[in-house]
mmCIF file of C-alpha atoms in Angstrom:
data_model
loop_
_atom_site.group_PDB
_atom_site.id
_atom_site.type_symbol
_atom_site.label_atom_id
_atom_site.label_comp_id
_atom_site.label_asym_id
_atom_site.label_seq_id
_atom_site.Cartn_x
_atom_site.Cartn_y
_atom_site.Cartn_z
ATOM 1 C CA MET A 21 137.555 94.962 109.865
ATOM 2 C CA ASN A 22 135.490 93.605 112.786
ATOM 3 C CA ASP A 23 138.141 94.817 115.253
ATOM 4 C CA ALA A 24 137.802 98.364 113.891
ATOM 5 C CA ARG A 25 134.047 98.179 114.343
ATOM 6 C CA LYS A 26 134.375 96.911 117.914
ATOM 7 C CA ARG A 27 136.724 99.799 118.729
ATOM 8 C CA GLY A 28 134.233 102.219 117.173
ATOM 9 C CA GLN A 29 136.602 103.230 114.398
ATOM 10 C CA ALA A 30 135.496 104.014 110.874
ATOM 11 C CA ILE A 31 136.180 101.458 108.182
ATOM 12 C CA GLU A 32 137.837 102.618 104.967
ATOM 13 C CA VAL A 33 135.109 101.556 102.542
ATOM 14 C CA GLU A 34 136.693 102.371 99.188
ATOM 15 C CA PRO A 35 139.778 100.124 99.583
ATOM 16 C CA LEU A 36 137.489 97.418 100.951
ATOM 17 C CA ARG A 37 135.116 97.823 97.979
ATOM 18 C CA GLU A 38 138.038 97.604 95.517
ATOM 19 C CA THR A 39 139.410 94.508 97.246
ATOM 20 C CA HIS A 40 135.984 92.878 97.225
ATOM 21 C CA THR A 41 135.504 93.578 93.519
ATOM 22 C CA GLN A 42 138.989 92.338 92.675
ATOM 23 C CA ILE A 43 138.537 89.119 94.654
ATOM 24 C CA ARG A 44 135.161 88.426 93.040
ATOM 25 C CA GLU A 45 136.567 88.983 89.545
ATOM 26 C CA THR A 46 139.608 86.802 90.249
ATOM 27 C CA LEU A 47 137.425 84.067 91.703
ATOM 28 C CA GLU A 48 135.204 84.094 88.599
ATOM 29 C CA GLN A 49 138.282 83.897 86.363
ATOM 30 C CA ILE A 50 139.534 80.897 88.360
ATOM 31 C CA ARG A 51 136.140 79.197 88.076
ATOM 32 C CA GLU A 52 136.061 79.704 84.311
ATOM 33 C CA ALA A 53 139.621 78.409 83.918
ATOM 34 C CA GLU A 54 138.740 75.320 85.996
ATOM 35 C CA ARG A 55 135.654 74.676 83.839
ATOM 36 C CA GLU A 56 137.656 74.923 80.625
ATOM 37 C CA GLN A 57 140.425 72.710 81.984
ATOM 38 C CA ALA A 58 137.945 70.056 83.146
ATOM 39 C CA ARG A 59 136.072 70.213 79.816
ATOM 40 C CA ASP A 60 139.310 69.781 77.847
ATOM 41 C CA MET A 61 140.426 66.830 80.022
ATOM 42 C CA LEU A 62 137.059 65.111 79.679
ATOM 43 C CA LYS A 63 137.002 65.626 75.901
ATOM 44 C CA ALA A 64 140.531 64.230 75.652
ATOM 45 C CA ALA A 65 139.418 61.196 77.671
ATOM 46 C CA GLY A 66 136.743 60.528 75.044
ATOM 47 C CA HIS A 67 133.588 61.304 77.025
ATOM 48 C CA THR A 68 130.356 62.266 75.250
ATOM 49 C CA PRO A 69 128.918 65.799 75.648
ATOM 50 C CA GLN A 70 126.193 64.477 77.994
ATOM 51 C CA GLN A 71 128.765 62.690 80.146
ATOM 52 C CA ILE A 72 130.970 65.793 80.174
ATOM 53 C CA GLN A 73 128.066 67.954 81.363
ATOM 54 C CA ALA A 74 127.180 65.536 84.196
ATOM 55 C CA ILE A 75 130.809 65.145 85.300
ATOM 56 C CA GLU A 76 131.428 68.928 85.096
ATOM 57 C CA THR A 77 128.510 69.571 87.449
ATOM 58 C CA THR A 78 129.865 67.100 89.997
ATOM 59 C CA LEU A 79 133.406 68.483 89.723
ATOM 60 C CA GLU A 80 132.191 72.068 90.118
ATOM 61 C CA GLN A 81 130.178 71.183 93.225
ATOM 62 C CA GLY A 82 133.279 69.605 94.746
ATOM 63 C CA ARG A 83 135.423 72.649 93.967
ATOM 64 C CA GLU A 84 132.791 75.002 95.437
ATOM 65 C CA ASN A 85 132.592 72.860 98.598
ATOM 66 C CA GLN A 86 136.380 73.185 98.964
ATOM 67 C CA ARG A 87 136.282 76.983 98.697
ATOM 68 C CA LYS A 88 133.161 77.409 100.810
ATOM 69 C CA GLU A 89 134.985 79.366 103.544
ATOM 70 C CA LEU A 90 136.626 81.631 100.965
ATOM 71 C CA VAL A 91 133.265 82.414 99.356
ATOM 72 C CA GLN A 92 131.746 83.127 102.788
ATOM 73 C CA GLY A 93 134.616 85.517 103.518
ATOM 74 C CA VAL A 94 134.100 87.319 100.212
ATOM 75 C CA GLU A 95 130.372 87.569 100.939
ATOM 76 C CA ALA A 96 131.147 88.957 104.414
ATOM 77 C CA ILE A 97 133.317 91.659 102.832
ATOM 78 C CA GLY A 98 130.470 92.496 100.440
ATOM 79 C CA ALA A 99 128.009 92.678 103.335
ATOM 80 C CA THR A 100 130.340 95.011 105.223
ATOM 81 C CA VAL A 101 130.667 97.277 102.198
ATOM 82 C CA ALA A 102 126.874 97.347 101.790
ATOM 83 C CA SER A 103 126.389 98.038 105.499
ATOM 84 C CA GLU A 104 128.898 100.892 105.446
ATOM 85 C CA ASP A 105 127.241 102.334 102.327
ATOM 86 C CA LYS A 106 123.864 102.231 104.081
ATOM 87 C CA ALA A 107 125.302 103.875 107.194
ATOM 88 C CA ARG A 108 126.944 106.594 105.097
ATOM 89 C CA ALA A 109 123.674 107.245 103.263
ATOM 90 C CA GLY A 110 121.918 107.538 106.633
ATOM 91 C CA ARG A 111 124.517 110.002 107.912
ATOM 92 C CA GLU A 112 124.223 112.053 104.719
ATOM 93 C CA ALA A 113 120.421 112.113 104.963
ATOM 94 C CA ALA A 114 120.623 113.198 108.611
ATOM 95 C CA GLU A 115 123.063 115.966 107.700
ATOM 96 C CA GLN A 116 120.775 117.161 104.895
ATOM 97 C CA ALA A 117 117.845 117.181 107.327
ATOM 98 C CA ARG A 118 119.893 119.217 109.833
ATOM 99 C CA GLN A 119 120.844 121.685 107.097
ATOM 100 C CA ALA A 120 117.222 122.021 105.973
ATOM 101 C CA GLU A 121 116.123 122.558 109.578
ATOM 102 C CA ARG A 122 118.850 125.160 110.091
ATOM 103 C CA ALA A 123 117.819 126.986 106.893
ATOM 104 C CA ALA A 124 114.156 126.961 107.966
ATOM 105 C CA ARG A 125 115.079 128.237 111.414
ATOM 106 C CA GLU A 126 117.207 131.031 109.907
ATOM 107 C CA ALA A 127 114.381 131.982 107.537
ATOM 108 C CA THR A 128 111.934 132.088 110.461
ATOM 109 C CA GLU A 129 114.298 134.242 112.510
ATOM 110 C CA LYS A 130 114.794 136.577 109.558
ATOM 111 C CA GLU A 131 111.029 136.848 109.046
ATOM 112 C CA ARG A 132 110.513 137.561 112.763
ATOM 113 C CA ALA A 133 113.178 140.274 112.698
ATOM 114 C CA GLU A 134 111.605 141.842 109.602
ATOM 115 C CA HIS A 135 108.179 141.768 111.270
ATOM 116 C CA LEU A 136 109.531 143.470 114.388
ATOM 117 C CA ALA A 137 111.314 146.063 112.233
ATOM 118 C CA ARG A 138 108.048 146.852 110.421
ATOM 119 C CA LEU A 139 106.284 147.250 113.756
ATOM 120 C CA GLN A 140 109.040 149.536 114.984
ATOM 121 C CA GLN A 141 108.697 151.667 111.833
ATOM 122 C CA ARG A 142 104.991 152.066 112.650
ATOM 123 C CA GLY A 143 105.970 153.619 115.970
ATOM 124 C CA ILE A 144 105.277 150.745 118.363
ATOM 125 C CA PRO A 145 107.041 151.503 121.719
ATOM 126 C CA ALA A 146 110.326 149.679 122.478
ATOM 127 C CA GLU A 147 108.835 147.922 125.525
ATOM 128 C CA VAL A 148 106.072 146.392 123.409
ATOM 129 C CA MET A 149 108.619 145.383 120.764
ATOM 130 C CA LYS A 150 110.693 143.632 123.431
ATOM 131 C CA ILE A 151 107.644 141.727 124.718
ATOM 132 C CA LEU A 152 106.699 140.727 121.167
ATOM 133 C CA GLY A 153 110.252 139.606 120.396
ATOM 134 C CA VAL A 154 110.601 137.534 123.557
ATOM 135 C CA GLY A 155 107.102 136.111 123.679
ATOM 136 C CA GLN A 156 106.687 135.124 120.070
ATOM 137 C CA ALA A 157 107.474 131.431 119.613
ATOM 138 C CA GLN A 158 107.284 131.520 115.843
ATOM 139 C CA ALA A 159 107.027 133.949 112.996
ATOM 140 C CA PRO A 160 103.460 135.154 112.362
ATOM 141 C CA SER A 161 103.266 133.455 108.965
ATOM 142 C CA ALA A 162 104.473 130.125 110.397
ATOM 143 C CA ALA A 163 101.155 129.748 112.196
ATOM 144 C CA LEU A 164 99.420 129.614 108.831
ATOM 145 C CA HIS A 165 101.558 126.818 107.403
ATOM 146 C CA ARG A 166 100.753 123.200 108.126
ATOM 147 C CA ASP A 167 102.767 120.176 107.150
ATOM 148 C CA PRO A 168 100.446 118.060 104.943
ATOM 149 C CA ASN A 169 102.186 114.881 106.130
ATOM 150 C CA ASN A 170 101.716 115.739 109.797
ATOM 151 C CA PRO A 171 98.104 116.812 110.404
ATOM 152 C CA ALA A 172 96.935 118.092 113.760
ATOM 153 C CA PRO A 173 96.263 115.375 116.342
ATOM 154 C CA GLN A 174 92.711 114.092 116.586
ATOM 155 C CA VAL A 175 90.793 114.119 119.869
ATOM 156 C CA VAL A 176 89.179 110.836 120.862
ATOM 157 C CA ARG A 177 86.317 111.090 123.338
ATOM 158 C CA GLY A 178 86.035 108.805 126.299
ATOM 159 C CA GLY A 179 89.627 107.658 126.349
ATOM 160 C CA ARG A 180 88.668 103.985 126.433
ATOM 161 C CA SER A 181 87.868 101.363 123.874
ATOM 162 C CA PRO A 182 84.315 100.030 123.888
ATOM 163 C CA ALA A 183 83.896 96.843 125.900
ATOM 164 C CA PRO A 184 84.015 93.682 123.801
ATOM 165 C CA THR A 185 80.634 92.077 123.231
#
């Protein structure tokens, strides 16, 4: 898993996700079986419910200390799956943004071509049409649209902060 990352190779997330889920479920089943077994042994030994609860807690802490490395490994797999999911979501969002930008660019080009065609129908000379087509950075209507989240930059006079007093 880490070797694939170091080599820049993609990690197969779905098999990793399935393995992670299966390991977590198996580990929980083992924990429950250990609890039941310990409870049954303590009851058979004649301990009271309060004693059983106190002893169970101590036994469970000991078992968890023994499998500490295993749990850390399972958590590392889960973190890798989450990281890969986040990276995939980022790639998908970037691709959607590229597609939206491409669609906007195509719409602008189409609008520009339609505008030039209308001008040509009015009898504007070919030389003027060529100058308009080459010199126009954006479609005429694009100049009217402003992104509400990206207002025009503000001019600050003086260029310096006032001196502290």
